[in-house]
PDB file of C-alpha atoms in Angstrom:
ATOM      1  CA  UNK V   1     -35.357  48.279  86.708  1.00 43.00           C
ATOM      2  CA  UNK V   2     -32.508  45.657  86.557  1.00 43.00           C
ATOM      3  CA  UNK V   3     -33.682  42.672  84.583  1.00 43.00           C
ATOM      4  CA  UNK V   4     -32.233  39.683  82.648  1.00 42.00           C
ATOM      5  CA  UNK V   5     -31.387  40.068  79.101  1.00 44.00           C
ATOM      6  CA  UNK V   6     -33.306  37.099  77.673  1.00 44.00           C
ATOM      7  CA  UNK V   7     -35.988  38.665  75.483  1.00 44.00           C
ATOM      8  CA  UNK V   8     -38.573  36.356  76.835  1.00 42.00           C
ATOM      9  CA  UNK V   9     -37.864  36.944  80.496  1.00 49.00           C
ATOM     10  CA  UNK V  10     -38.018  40.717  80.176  1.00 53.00           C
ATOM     11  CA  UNK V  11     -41.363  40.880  78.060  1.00 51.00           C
ATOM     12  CA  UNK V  12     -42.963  38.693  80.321  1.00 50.00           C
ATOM     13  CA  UNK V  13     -41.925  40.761  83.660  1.00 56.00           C
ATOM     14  CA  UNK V  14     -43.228  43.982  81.841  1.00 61.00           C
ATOM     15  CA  UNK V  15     -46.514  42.399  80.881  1.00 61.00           C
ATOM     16  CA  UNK V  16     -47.077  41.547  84.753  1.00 63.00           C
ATOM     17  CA  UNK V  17     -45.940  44.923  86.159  1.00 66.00           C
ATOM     18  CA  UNK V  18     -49.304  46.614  83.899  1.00 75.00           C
ATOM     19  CA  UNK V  19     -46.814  49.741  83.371  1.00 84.00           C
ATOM     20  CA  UNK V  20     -47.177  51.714  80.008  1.00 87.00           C
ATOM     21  CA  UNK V  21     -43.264  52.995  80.417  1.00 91.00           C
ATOM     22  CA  UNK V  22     -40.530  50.517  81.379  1.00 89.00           C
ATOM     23  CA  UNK V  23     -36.471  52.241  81.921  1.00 92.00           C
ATOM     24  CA  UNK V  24     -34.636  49.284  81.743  1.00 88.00           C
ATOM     25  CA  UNK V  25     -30.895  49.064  83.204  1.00 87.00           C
ATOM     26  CA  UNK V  26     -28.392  46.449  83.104  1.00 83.00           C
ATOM     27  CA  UNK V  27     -30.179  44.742  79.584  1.00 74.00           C
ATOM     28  CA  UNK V  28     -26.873  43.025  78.953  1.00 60.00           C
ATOM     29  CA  UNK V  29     -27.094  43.759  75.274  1.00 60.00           C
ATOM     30  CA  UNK V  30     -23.928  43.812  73.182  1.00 53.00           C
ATOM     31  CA  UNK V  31     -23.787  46.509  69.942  1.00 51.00           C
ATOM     32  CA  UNK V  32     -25.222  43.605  67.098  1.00 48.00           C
ATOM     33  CA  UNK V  33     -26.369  41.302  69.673  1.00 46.00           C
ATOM     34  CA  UNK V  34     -29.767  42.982  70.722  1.00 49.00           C
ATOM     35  CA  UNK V  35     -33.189  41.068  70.278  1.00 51.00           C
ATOM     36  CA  UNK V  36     -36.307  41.697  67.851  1.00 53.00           C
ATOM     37  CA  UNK V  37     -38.769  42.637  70.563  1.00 55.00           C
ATOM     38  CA  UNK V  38     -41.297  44.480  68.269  1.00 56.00           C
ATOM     39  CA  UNK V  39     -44.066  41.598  68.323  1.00 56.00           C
ATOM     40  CA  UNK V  40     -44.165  42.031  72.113  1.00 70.00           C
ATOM     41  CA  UNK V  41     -46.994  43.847  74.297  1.00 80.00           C
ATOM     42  CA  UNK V  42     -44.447  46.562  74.460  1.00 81.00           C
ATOM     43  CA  UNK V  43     -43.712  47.023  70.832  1.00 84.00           C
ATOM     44  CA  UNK V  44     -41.680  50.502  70.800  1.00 88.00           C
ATOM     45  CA  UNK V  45     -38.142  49.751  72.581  1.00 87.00           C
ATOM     46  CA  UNK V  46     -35.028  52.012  72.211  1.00 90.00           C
ATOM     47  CA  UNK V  47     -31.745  50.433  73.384  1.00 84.00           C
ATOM     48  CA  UNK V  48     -28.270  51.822  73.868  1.00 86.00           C
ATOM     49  CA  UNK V  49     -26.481  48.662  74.241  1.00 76.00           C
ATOM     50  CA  UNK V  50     -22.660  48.691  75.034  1.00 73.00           C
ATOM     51  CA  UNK V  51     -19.915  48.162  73.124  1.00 65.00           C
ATOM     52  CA  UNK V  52     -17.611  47.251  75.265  1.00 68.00           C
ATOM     53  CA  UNK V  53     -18.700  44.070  75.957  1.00 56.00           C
ATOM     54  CA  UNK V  54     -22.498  42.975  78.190  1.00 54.00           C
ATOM     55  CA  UNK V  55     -22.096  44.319  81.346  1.00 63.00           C
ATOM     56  CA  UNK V  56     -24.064  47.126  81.083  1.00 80.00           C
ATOM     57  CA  UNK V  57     -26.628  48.507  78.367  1.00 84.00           C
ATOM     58  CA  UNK V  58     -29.998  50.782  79.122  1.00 90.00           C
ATOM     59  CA  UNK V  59     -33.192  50.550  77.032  1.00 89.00           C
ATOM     60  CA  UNK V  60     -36.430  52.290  77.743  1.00 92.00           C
ATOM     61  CA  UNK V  61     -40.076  50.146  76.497  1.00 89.00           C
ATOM     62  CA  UNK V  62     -43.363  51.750  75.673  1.00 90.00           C
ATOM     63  CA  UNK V  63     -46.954  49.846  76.043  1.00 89.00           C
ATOM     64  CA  UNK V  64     -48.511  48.951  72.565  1.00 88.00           C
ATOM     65  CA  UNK V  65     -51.686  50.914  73.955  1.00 89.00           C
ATOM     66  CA  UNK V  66     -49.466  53.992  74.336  1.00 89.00           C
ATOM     67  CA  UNK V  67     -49.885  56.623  71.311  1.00 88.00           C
ATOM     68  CA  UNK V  68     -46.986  58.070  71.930  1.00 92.00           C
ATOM     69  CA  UNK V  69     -45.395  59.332  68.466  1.00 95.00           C
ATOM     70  CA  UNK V  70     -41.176  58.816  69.230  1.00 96.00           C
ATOM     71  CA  UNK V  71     -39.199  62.207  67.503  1.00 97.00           C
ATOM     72  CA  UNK V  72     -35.622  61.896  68.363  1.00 97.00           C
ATOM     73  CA  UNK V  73     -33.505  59.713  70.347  1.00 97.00           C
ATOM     74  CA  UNK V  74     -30.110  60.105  71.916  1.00 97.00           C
ATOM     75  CA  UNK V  75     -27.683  57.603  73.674  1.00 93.00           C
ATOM     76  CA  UNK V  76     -24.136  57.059  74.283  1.00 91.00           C
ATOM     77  CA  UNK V  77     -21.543  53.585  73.094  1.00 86.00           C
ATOM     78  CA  UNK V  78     -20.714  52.706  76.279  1.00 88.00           C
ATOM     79  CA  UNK V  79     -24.938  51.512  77.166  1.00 88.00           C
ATOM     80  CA  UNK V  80     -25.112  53.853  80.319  1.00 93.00           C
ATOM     81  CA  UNK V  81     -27.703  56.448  79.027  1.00 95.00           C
ATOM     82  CA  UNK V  82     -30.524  56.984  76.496  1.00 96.00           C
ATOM     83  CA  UNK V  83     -33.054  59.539  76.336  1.00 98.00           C
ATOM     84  CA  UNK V  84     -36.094  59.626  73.832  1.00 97.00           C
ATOM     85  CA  UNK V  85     -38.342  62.736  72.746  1.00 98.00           C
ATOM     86  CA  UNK V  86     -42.011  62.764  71.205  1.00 96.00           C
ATOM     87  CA  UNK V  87     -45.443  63.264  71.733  1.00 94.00           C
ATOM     88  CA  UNK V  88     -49.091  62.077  73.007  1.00 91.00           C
ATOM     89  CA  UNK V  89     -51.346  64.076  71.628  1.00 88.00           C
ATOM     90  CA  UNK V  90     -50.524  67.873  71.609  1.00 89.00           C
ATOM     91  CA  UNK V  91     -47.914  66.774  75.093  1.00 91.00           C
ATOM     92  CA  UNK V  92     -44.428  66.619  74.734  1.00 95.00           C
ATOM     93  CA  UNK V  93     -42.959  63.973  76.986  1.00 95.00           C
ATOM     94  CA  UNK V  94     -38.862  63.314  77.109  1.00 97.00           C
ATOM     95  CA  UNK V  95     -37.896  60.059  78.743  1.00 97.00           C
ATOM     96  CA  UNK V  96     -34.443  59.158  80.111  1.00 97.00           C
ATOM     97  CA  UNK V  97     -33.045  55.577  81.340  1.00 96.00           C
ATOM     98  CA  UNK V  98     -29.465  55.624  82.762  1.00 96.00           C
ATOM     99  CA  UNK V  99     -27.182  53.626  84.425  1.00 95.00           C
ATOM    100  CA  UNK V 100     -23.804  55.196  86.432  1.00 95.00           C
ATOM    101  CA  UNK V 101     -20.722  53.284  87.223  1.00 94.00           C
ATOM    102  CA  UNK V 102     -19.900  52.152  90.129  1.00 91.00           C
ATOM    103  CA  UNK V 103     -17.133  54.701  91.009  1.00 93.00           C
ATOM    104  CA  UNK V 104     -17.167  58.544  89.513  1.00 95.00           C
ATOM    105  CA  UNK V 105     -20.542  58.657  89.941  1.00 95.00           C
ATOM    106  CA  UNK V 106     -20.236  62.564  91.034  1.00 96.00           C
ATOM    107  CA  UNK V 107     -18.662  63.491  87.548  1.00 96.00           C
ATOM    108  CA  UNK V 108     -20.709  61.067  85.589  1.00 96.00           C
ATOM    109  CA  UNK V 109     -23.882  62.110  86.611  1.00 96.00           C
ATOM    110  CA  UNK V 110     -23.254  65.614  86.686  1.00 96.00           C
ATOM    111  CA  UNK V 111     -22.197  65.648  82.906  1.00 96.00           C
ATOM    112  CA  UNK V 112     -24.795  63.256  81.871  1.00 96.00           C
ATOM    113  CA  UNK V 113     -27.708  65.405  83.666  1.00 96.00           C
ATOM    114  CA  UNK V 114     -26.344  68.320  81.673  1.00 96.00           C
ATOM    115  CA  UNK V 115     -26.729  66.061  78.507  1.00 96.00           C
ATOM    116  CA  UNK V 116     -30.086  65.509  78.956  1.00 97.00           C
ATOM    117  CA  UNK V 117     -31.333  69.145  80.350  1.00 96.00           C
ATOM    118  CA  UNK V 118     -30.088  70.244  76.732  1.00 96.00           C
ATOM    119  CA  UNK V 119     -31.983  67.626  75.329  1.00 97.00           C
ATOM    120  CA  UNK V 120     -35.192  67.276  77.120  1.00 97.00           C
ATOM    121  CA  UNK V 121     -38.282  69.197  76.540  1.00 96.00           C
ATOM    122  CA  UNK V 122     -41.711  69.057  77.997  1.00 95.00           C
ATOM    123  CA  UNK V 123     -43.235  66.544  80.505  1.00 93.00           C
ATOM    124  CA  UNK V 124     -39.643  64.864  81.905  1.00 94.00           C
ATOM    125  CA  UNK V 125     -39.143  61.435  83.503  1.00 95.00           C
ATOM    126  CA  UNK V 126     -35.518  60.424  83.920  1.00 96.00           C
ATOM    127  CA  UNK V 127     -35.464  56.763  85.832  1.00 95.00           C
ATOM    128  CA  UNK V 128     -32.168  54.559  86.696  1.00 94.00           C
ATOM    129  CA  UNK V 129     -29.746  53.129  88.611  1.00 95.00           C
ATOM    130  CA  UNK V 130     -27.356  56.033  90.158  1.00 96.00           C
ATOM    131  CA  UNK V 131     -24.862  53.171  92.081  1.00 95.00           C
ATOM    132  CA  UNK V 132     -25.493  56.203  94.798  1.00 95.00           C
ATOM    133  CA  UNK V 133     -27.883  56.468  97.812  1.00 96.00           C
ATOM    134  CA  UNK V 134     -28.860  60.269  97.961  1.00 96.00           C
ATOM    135  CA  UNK V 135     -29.241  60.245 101.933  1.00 95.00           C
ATOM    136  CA  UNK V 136     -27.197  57.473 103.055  1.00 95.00           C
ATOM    137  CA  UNK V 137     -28.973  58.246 106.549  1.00 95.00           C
ATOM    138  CA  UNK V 138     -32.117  57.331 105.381  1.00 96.00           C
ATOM    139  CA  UNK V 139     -30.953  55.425 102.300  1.00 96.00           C
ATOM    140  CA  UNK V 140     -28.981  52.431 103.285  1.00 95.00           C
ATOM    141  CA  UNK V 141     -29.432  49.965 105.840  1.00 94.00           C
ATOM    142  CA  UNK V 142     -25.955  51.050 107.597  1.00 92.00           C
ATOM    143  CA  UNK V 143     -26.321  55.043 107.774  1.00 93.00           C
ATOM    144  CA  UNK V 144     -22.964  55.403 105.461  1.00 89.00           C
ATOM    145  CA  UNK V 145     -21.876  56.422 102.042  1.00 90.00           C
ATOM    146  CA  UNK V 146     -18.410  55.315 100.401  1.00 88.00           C
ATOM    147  CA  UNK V 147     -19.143  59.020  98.393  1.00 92.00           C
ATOM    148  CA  UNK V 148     -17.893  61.863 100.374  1.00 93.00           C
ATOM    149  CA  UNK V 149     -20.355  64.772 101.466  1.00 92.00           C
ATOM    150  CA  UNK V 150     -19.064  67.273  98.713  1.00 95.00           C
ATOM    151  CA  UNK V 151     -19.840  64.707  96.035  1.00 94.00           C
ATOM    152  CA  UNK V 152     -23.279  63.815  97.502  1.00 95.00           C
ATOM    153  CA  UNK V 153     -24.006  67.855  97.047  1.00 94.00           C
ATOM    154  CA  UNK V 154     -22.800  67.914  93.619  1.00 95.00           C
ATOM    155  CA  UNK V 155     -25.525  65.073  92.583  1.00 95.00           C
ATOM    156  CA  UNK V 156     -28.051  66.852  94.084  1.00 94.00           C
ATOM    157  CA  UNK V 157     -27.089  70.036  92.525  1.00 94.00           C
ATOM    158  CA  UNK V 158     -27.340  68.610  89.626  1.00 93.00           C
ATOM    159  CA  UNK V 159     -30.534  67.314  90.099  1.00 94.00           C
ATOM    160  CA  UNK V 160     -31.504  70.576  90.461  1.00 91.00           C
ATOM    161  CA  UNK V 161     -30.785  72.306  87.645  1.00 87.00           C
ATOM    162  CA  UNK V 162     -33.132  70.486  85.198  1.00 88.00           C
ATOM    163  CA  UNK V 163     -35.651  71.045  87.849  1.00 93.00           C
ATOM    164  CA  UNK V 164     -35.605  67.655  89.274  1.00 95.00           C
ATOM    165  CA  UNK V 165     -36.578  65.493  92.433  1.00 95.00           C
ATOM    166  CA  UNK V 166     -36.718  62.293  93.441  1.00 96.00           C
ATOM    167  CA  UNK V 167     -39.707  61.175  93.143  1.00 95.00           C
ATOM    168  CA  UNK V 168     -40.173  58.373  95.837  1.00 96.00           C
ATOM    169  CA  UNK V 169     -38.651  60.216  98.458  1.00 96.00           C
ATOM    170  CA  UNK V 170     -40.530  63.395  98.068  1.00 95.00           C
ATOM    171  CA  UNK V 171     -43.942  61.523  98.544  1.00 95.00           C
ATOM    172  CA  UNK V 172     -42.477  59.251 101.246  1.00 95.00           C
ATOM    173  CA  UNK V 173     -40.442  61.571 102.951  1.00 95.00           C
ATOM    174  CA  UNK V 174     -39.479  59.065 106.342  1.00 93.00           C
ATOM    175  CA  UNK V 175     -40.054  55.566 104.957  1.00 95.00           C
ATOM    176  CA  UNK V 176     -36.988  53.298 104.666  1.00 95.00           C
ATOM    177  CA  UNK V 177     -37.220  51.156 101.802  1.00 95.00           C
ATOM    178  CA  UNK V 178     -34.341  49.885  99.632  1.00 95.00           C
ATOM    179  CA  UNK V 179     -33.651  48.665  95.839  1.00 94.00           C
ATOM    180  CA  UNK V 180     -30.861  46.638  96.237  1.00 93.00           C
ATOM    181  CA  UNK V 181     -28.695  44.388  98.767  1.00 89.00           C
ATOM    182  CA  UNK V 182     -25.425  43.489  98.827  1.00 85.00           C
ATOM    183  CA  UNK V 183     -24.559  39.917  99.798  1.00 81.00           C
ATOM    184  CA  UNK V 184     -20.871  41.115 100.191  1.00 82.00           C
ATOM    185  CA  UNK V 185     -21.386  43.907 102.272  1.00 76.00           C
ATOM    186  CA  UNK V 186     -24.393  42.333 103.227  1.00 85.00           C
ATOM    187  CA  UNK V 187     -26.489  45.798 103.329  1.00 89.00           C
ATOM    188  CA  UNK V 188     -29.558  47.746 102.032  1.00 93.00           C
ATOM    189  CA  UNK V 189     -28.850  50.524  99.738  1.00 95.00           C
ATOM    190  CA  UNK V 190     -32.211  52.229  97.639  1.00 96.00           C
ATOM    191  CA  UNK V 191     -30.031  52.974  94.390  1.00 96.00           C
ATOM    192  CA  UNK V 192     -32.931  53.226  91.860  1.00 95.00           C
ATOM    193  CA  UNK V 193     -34.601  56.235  91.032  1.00 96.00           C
ATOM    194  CA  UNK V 194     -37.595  58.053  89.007  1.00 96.00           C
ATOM    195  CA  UNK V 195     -36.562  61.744  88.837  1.00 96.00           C
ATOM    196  CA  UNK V 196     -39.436  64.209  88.113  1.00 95.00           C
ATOM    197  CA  UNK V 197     -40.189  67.943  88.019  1.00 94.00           C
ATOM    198  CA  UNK V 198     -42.083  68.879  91.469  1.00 94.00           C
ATOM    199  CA  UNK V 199     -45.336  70.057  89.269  1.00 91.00           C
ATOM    200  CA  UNK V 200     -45.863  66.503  88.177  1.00 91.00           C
ATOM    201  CA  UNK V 201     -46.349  65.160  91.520  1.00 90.00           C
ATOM    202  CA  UNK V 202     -49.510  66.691  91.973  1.00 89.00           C
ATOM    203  CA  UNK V 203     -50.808  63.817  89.339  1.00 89.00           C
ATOM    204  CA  UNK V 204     -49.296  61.112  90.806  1.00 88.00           C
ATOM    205  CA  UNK V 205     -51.495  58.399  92.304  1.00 86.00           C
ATOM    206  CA  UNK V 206     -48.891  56.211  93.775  1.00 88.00           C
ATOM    207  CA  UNK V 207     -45.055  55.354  94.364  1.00 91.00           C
ATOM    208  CA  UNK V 208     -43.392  52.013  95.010  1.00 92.00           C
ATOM    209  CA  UNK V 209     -40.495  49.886  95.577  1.00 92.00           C
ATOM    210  CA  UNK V 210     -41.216  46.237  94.273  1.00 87.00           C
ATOM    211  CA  UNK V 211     -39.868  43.131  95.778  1.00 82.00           C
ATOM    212  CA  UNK V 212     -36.329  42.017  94.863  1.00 75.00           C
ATOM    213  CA  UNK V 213     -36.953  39.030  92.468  1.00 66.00           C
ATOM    214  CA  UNK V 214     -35.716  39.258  88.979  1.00 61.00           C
ATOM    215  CA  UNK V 215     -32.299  40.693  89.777  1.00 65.00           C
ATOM    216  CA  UNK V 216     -30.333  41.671  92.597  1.00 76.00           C
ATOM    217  CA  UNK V 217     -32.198  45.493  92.213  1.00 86.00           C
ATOM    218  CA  UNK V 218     -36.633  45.962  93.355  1.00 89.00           C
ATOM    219  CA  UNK V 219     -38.408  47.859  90.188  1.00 89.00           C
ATOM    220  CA  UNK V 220     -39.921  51.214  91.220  1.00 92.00           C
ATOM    221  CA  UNK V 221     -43.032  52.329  90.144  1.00 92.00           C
ATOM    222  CA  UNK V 222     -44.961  55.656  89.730  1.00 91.00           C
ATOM    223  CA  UNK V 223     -48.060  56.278  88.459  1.00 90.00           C
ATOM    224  CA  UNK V 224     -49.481  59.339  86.968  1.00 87.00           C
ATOM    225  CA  UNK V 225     -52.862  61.022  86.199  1.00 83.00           C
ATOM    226  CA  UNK V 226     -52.473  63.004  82.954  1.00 71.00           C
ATOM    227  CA  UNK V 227     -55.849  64.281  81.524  1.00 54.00           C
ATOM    228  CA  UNK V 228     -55.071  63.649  78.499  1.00 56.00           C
ATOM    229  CA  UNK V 229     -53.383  60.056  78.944  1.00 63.00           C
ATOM    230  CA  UNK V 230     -55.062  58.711  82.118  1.00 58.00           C
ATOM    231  CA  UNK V 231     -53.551  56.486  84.570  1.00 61.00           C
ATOM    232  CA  UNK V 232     -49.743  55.911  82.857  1.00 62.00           C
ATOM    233  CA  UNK V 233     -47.279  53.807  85.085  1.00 62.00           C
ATOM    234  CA  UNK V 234     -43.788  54.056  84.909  1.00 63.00           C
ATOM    235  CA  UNK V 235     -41.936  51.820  85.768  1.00 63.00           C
ATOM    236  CA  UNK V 236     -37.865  51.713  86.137  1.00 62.00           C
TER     237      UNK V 236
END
């Protein structure tokens, strides 16, 4: 989810989404600059702001009623990734938020999904922006990709090798539905993801794409059956 960096804007859009789990993209924090957002409904955040200015910077926000118990944390200076670690309960759950540039995307995501298969353990969520549609057939309003077909196949091999899929896609397999639109280009592209293991999927209740309103990018939504967590929703 793309969303405004005022600390009042963003706690209020979480509190009306209802989701336990919020990846955040595009915060717009600056290393030093990032708000006290404790006191909030979502009183656990974990930020990897940039330091290279406010164009970027990831953060990942957990529900109040979520007794999740955090045990490590990892992130990088530049505010593209971070990835958290812990526990509900007896679970382990690993969460990742990440947000690729604009052009490398191939080589950045394929190094950053090796990052977090090393780090990840348990029940895994990774959520973000990619700045790449995975089946620009399907996946943008025009049929095209500015990535060429070898680097397409290197994302999705590396989607495979922590075991992942995308999420949406698997469970809506024809639909067209996008995340973001380009006034210059003026096109549909779906560029934000929740990446899963395929066993999860058999909890899942529902997917979504939200409505483009906050940003220039539509939230996506998943919600999951766990018995021993009921009915969490994840939002990115």
């Amino acid at each position: 989810m793309n969303i405004p960096a005022k600390r009042s804007r963003i706690c209020i859009a979480l509190k009306k989404q209802k989701v336990y789990f919020a990846l955040l993209q595009e915060t717009h924090f600056r290393s030093g600059h990032v708000p006290c957002m404790s006191k909030s409904t979502f009183n656990q955040w974990f930020h990897a702001p940039s330091c290279i200015g406010s164009s970027r910077g990831v953060s990942i926000a957990i529900h109040k009623n979520t007794p999740m118990v955090i045990s490590s944390t990892f992130s990088d200076r530049d505010g593209r990734f971070i990835f958290i670690k812990g526990s509900i309960g007896t679970r382990t759950i690993t969460l990742g938020s990440i947000y690729a540039p604009n052009v490398g995307q191939a080589d950045w995501l394929c190094r950053t999904l090796s990052t977090f298969q090393e780090f990840a353990e348990g029940i895994i969520i990774l959520g973000g922006n990619i700045n790449v549609a995975l089946d620009p057939l399907i996946d943008t309003s025009g049929g095209t990709s500015s990535l060429s077909y070898g680097a397409l196949r290197r994302i999705r091999t590396g989607l495979a090798s922590p075991g992942l899929v995308d999420s949406w896609r698997t469970l809506n397999p024809s639909v067209k539905d996008f995340t973001f639109y380009s006034g210059v280009h003026k096109s549909y592209q779906r560029l934000d993801y929740l990446f899963v293991p395929p066993n999860l999927l058999s909890t899942c209740q529902n997917t979504s794409i939200g409505s483009i309103l906050l940003s220039d990018h539509a939230p996506v939504f998943l919600d999951l059956n766990f018995l021993f967590f009921p009915n969490l929703t994840f939002g990115d």
